[in-house]
Amino acid sequence: MSRRILGPALATLLLATVHVAEAEQTKKVPKIGILRPLSSPDLAAEAFEQGLRQLGYIEGQNIIIEYRFAAGREDRLPELAAELVRLNVDVIVAGSTPAARAAQDATRTVPIVFVAVTDPVVSGLVASLARPRGNVTGVATEPTPELSGKRLELLKEVVPRVSGVAVLNNPANPASAIASKETHKAAQKWGLQVHFLDVRNAKDVDTAFEAVNRTRANALAVLIDPLFIINKKRIVTLATKSALPAIYPWKEMVDSGGLMSYGPNFLDLWRRAVIYVDKILKGAKPADLPVERPMRAEFVINLKAAKEIGLAIPPEVLQRADIVIR
Amino acid sequence: MLESIQNLKSKIQNFGEIFRGRRRGRLVRHYFLISVILIGGGLISSGLLEIYFRYQESHENVSLLQQQVAAAAAFKIEQFIQQIESVMRTTTRSPEIARKGLSEEFQAELTRLLSVTPAIEEVVTLDLAGRIRLQASRFRAILPEDKDEMPPQAAFEAAKKGRSFLGPVYFARDSEPYNSIAVPVERFAGELMGILWAKVNLKYIWEVIQDIKVGKAGYAYIVTRSGDLVAHPDLSLVLRRHNLAHLRQVRAAFQTNSNTEKGESLISQNFQGNKVFSSYVLIPSLDWAVIIERPVDEAYEPLYASMFRTSSLLLIGLGMALLASIVVARRVVRPLQTLRRGVERIGSGDLDFRLQIKTGDEIEILAEEFNKMTEALQDAYTGLEHKVAARTQELKFANERLKELDKLKSAFISNVSHELRTPLTAVKGLIINMLDGITGTLNDKQVRYITGIKESTDRLARLINDLLDLSVIEAGRMQLKPTSFSLVSLIHEVTDTLRPVAEDKLIHLEAASMDGAVTVWADRDKVTQVLTNLISNAVKFTSSQGKVDVSVQKNGPACIQVSVADTGAGIPREEANKIFDEFYQITQPGEKKSRGVGLGLAISKKLVEMHGGKIWVESVVGKGSTFSFTVPTGPVGVDVSAK
């Protein structure tokens, strides 16, 4: 009788010990790979890390974060993505549409969380917002892709005399197509001339501004691309120099002296991304995590910048601004 | 140390004995069971009742708490929508409307509406013909005039009645929940100009719902009648368009009577299959339900703790009750067992034993009575013993006297017989001399008389011989002189001797055809005596024309059986056993006097038995008797000494 119990009991004990040993072996510190088009950590990275800390992840202790910065060179993204895959990271956080695409090309198994993507469906990253399928999900940048059009409308409201708008665009960005389309539609509605200026790298910025001066554009709209964030100082300076009232997608550019921006809070997006990373590290599959879009867009106006170019902002518009920088 | 261990051991054994009730000792078990049933039953039933009521109470408390939370959440959600509606209504009451109707001036009001109500993503004014007059969007510059994004006819119908219209929940890009609200635009009360149509992003409700916490893990969510999630703390469930129509709590929520507005609670599974305590409240104006779910384990945590406490107390109580009942049973039963053991000891004969029971109750009295009884029994027993000893002594004495007397009798008979034989021999000699004519010639009469005298003398001599034989046998002085001889020739000798007597009585005496080779190992004279006796008896008791047969046959491997059969009157069964006794004479019917003293058969029996044989009679009254005896064929096992 006792032998009959003892045998299986011993076997179970043995198996249990083996399992525990295995569990201890495999219980490694999870690794997050972050692929960004920028050149160095910014406030977004800080917000992301802070979000991780709030959920109990402490870097170096129970989480390892591997940063890879492309420093504005999109052609480096695939290489960096492959490197992260080789590092055997548990999740890749991609900070732009090209970065997400590069990560997606590098792996079909490692979960990818994107953060700054205008329309993940159109960009081909996910099958649908509700059910992404595959190994990619994340937070879309814009509440809706039509936001580019809305920016033109705001520009028109702030500067009613505007007739031509120069548009900085990186055609290499998969999101560019939608943004351009929406911009065109809005321009048509408000009777504006739009001049698309392609910026594929940092050098193109100067060329583009030279081109603006040749056109009859009396305002500037900047579309979404990491390149514009990396070169925000240059762009803002050039815009001010040309006395062009400009609208940007991100508050960061207004913080750097830009006139106004309309778009979601970039830091909020990165904080939301932390929730995706947490769920994935806890075993959720990206395919089961629907894509979130921001609910809000912040309207930021920089009165100093307005003063510099001698622009008077209509009070009723100023009233609607969420943030006014003086 | 050792001693105490021994002591403990014996105590344990004792306890075991009491508990198991060895040897029909069911009393302890009885007492024990009764007290366990009484005490344990009481404890268990009260404990179970307590647990049951706690459960009810706990269920009600949890249910009440969750319903309050659900009701509060429902109120908040309703307010959220009502507030939007009320802000929209306020927007329509602008002075621009009163002055110029749906003019460009009203556009500013729409923009303002968007800035004060974040949940409204887009707002449109339409005239009664359904044409868009003004529009404002948070994210879009141009609103596509898709049919499905335009208000349905029902919105206009409601507006005509001055009412607001609440569209169904729909999911933009099949992911994000939206709702439309339409309010009438009136220049003044009663004059409808169009409607104000707003697209409300319901993700904002998530902000309301995610703050609702019940306990540690309890949460709230909102579903539509079709089971679509409108808001859930886990936004991804909403965005994935998780349908919860199959959940019991969702079905139950929409089955409640919307008039009562009072929610209910139930235990069911959540969408992940975990057991949850669910409470729900219907929001009739929106046809949504707020559902609160909390893991059952957490909801019932206080109940489980209380149940654990109650069960522990119950177990302790039961344990104590068991101990108490064992103690009580022991106290009641132990004196009884002492009594039983004592009685057993007395019963087995130890009458000196006295019961020592000091319980001060009926058992002690019983033991005392028993002691008294034992004492009386002991007294009686001792008296009886004395008497028996005295009687035994007397009997022994009498027995010895009897033996002595018996010896005296044998000696007397022996002496007397001897003394009698001597004069008789002289008489007999003298008579023979007279018959021989030595005293002169006798006349016939004298001859007849003297012959008579001689016959009587012969009989007397035989009698005396018999008596002498018997006394010799009984005194143990008879010596056998066994030899091997032919039994058949002996039988012939005897029959030849007796044939004249038989022929006198016309009796046919026959020694049946026999094998001459039959030899026996015996005292020839004694066997002759036995044969003579049996055959002469047979002749004597057989009437004339009768028949006497003597036969021989084997009886066993070492014995010869001799049978003497006659056709006499036979012997009744009751007398057959007595005829071998000394001086026994059978009373023949119609026979006036006996013809012997009754010693022949007794002597024959003793002689046969001295040879190691046996003698018996088979008889049928009126038909005849057969006397048989056995004689050994060889010396083996022959007991030559008489008894």
CSV table of C-alpha atoms in Angstrom, one decimal, chain A residues 119 121 129-131 143-147 149-150 153 185-186 189-190 262 272 279 288-297 320, chain B residues 111 114-115 118 121 135 137-142 172-176 178 201 203-204 206-207 234-237 239-242:
chain,number,residue,atom,x,y,z
A,119,ASP,CA,-2.5,55.0,-39.5
A,121,VAL,CA,-3.9,50.0,-41.1
A,129,LEU,CA,-7.6,48.4,-35.3
A,130,ALA,CA,-9.7,46.0,-33.2
A,131,ARG,CA,-7.9,42.9,-34.2
A,143,PRO,CA,-7.0,60.3,-33.3
A,144,THR,CA,-7.8,60.1,-37.0
A,145,PRO,CA,-5.7,60.5,-40.1
A,146,GLU,CA,-7.7,63.5,-41.2
A,147,LEU,CA,-6.0,65.5,-38.5
A,149,GLY,CA,-6.5,68.6,-42.8
A,150,LYS,CA,-7.7,70.0,-39.4
A,153,GLU,CA,-8.2,74.7,-41.0
A,185,LYS,CA,-8.7,68.1,-49.4
A,186,ALA,CA,-8.7,70.8,-46.7
A,189,LYS,CA,-12.2,73.5,-49.0
A,190,TRP,CA,-10.6,76.7,-47.8
A,262,TYR,CA,-2.3,70.6,-32.9
A,272,ARG,CA,0.0,54.3,-23.1
A,279,LYS,CA,0.5,43.2,-21.0
A,288,ASP,CA,-5.2,40.3,-29.1
A,289,LEU,CA,-4.4,43.8,-28.1
A,290,PRO,CA,-6.4,46.3,-30.2
A,291,VAL,CA,-4.7,49.5,-31.5
A,292,GLU,CA,-5.5,52.5,-29.4
A,293,ARG,CA,-5.9,56.0,-30.9
A,294,PRO,CA,-5.6,59.1,-28.8
A,295,MET,CA,-8.9,60.7,-27.8
A,296,ARG,CA,-7.6,64.2,-27.5
A,297,ALA,CA,-5.5,66.7,-29.5
A,320,ARG,CA,-9.8,77.7,-27.7
B,111,THR,CA,-16.7,75.5,-31.9
B,114,LEU,CA,-16.5,71.2,-28.9
B,115,SER,CA,-14.1,73.0,-26.6
B,118,PRO,CA,-14.3,66.9,-24.9
B,121,GLU,CA,-15.9,64.8,-31.5
B,135,GLN,CA,-20.4,71.8,-38.8
B,137,SER,CA,-15.1,68.8,-35.9
B,138,ARG,CA,-12.3,68.2,-33.5
B,139,PHE,CA,-10.1,66.3,-35.8
B,140,ARG,CA,-11.4,66.7,-39.3
B,141,ALA,CA,-11.6,69.7,-41.6
B,142,ILE,CA,-14.2,68.2,-43.9
B,172,ALA,CA,-16.0,53.7,-35.6
B,173,ARG,CA,-13.5,51.7,-37.8
B,174,ASP,CA,-15.1,48.7,-36.1
B,175,SER,CA,-13.2,49.5,-32.9
B,176,GLU,CA,-14.0,52.6,-31.0
B,178,TYR,CA,-19.4,56.1,-30.4
B,201,ASN,CA,-16.7,59.4,-28.3
B,203,LYS,CA,-14.1,56.2,-24.8
B,204,TYR,CA,-14.5,59.1,-22.4
B,206,TRP,CA,-13.8,54.7,-19.8
B,207,GLU,CA,-12.4,57.6,-17.7
B,234,ASP,CA,-9.4,47.2,-19.8
B,235,LEU,CA,-9.9,49.5,-22.8
B,236,SER,CA,-8.6,46.8,-25.1
B,237,LEU,CA,-11.6,44.7,-24.5
B,239,LEU,CA,-11.6,48.2,-28.7
B,240,ARG,CA,-11.6,44.5,-29.6
B,241,ARG,CA,-15.4,44.7,-29.6
B,242,HIS,CA,-15.8,42.0,-27.0
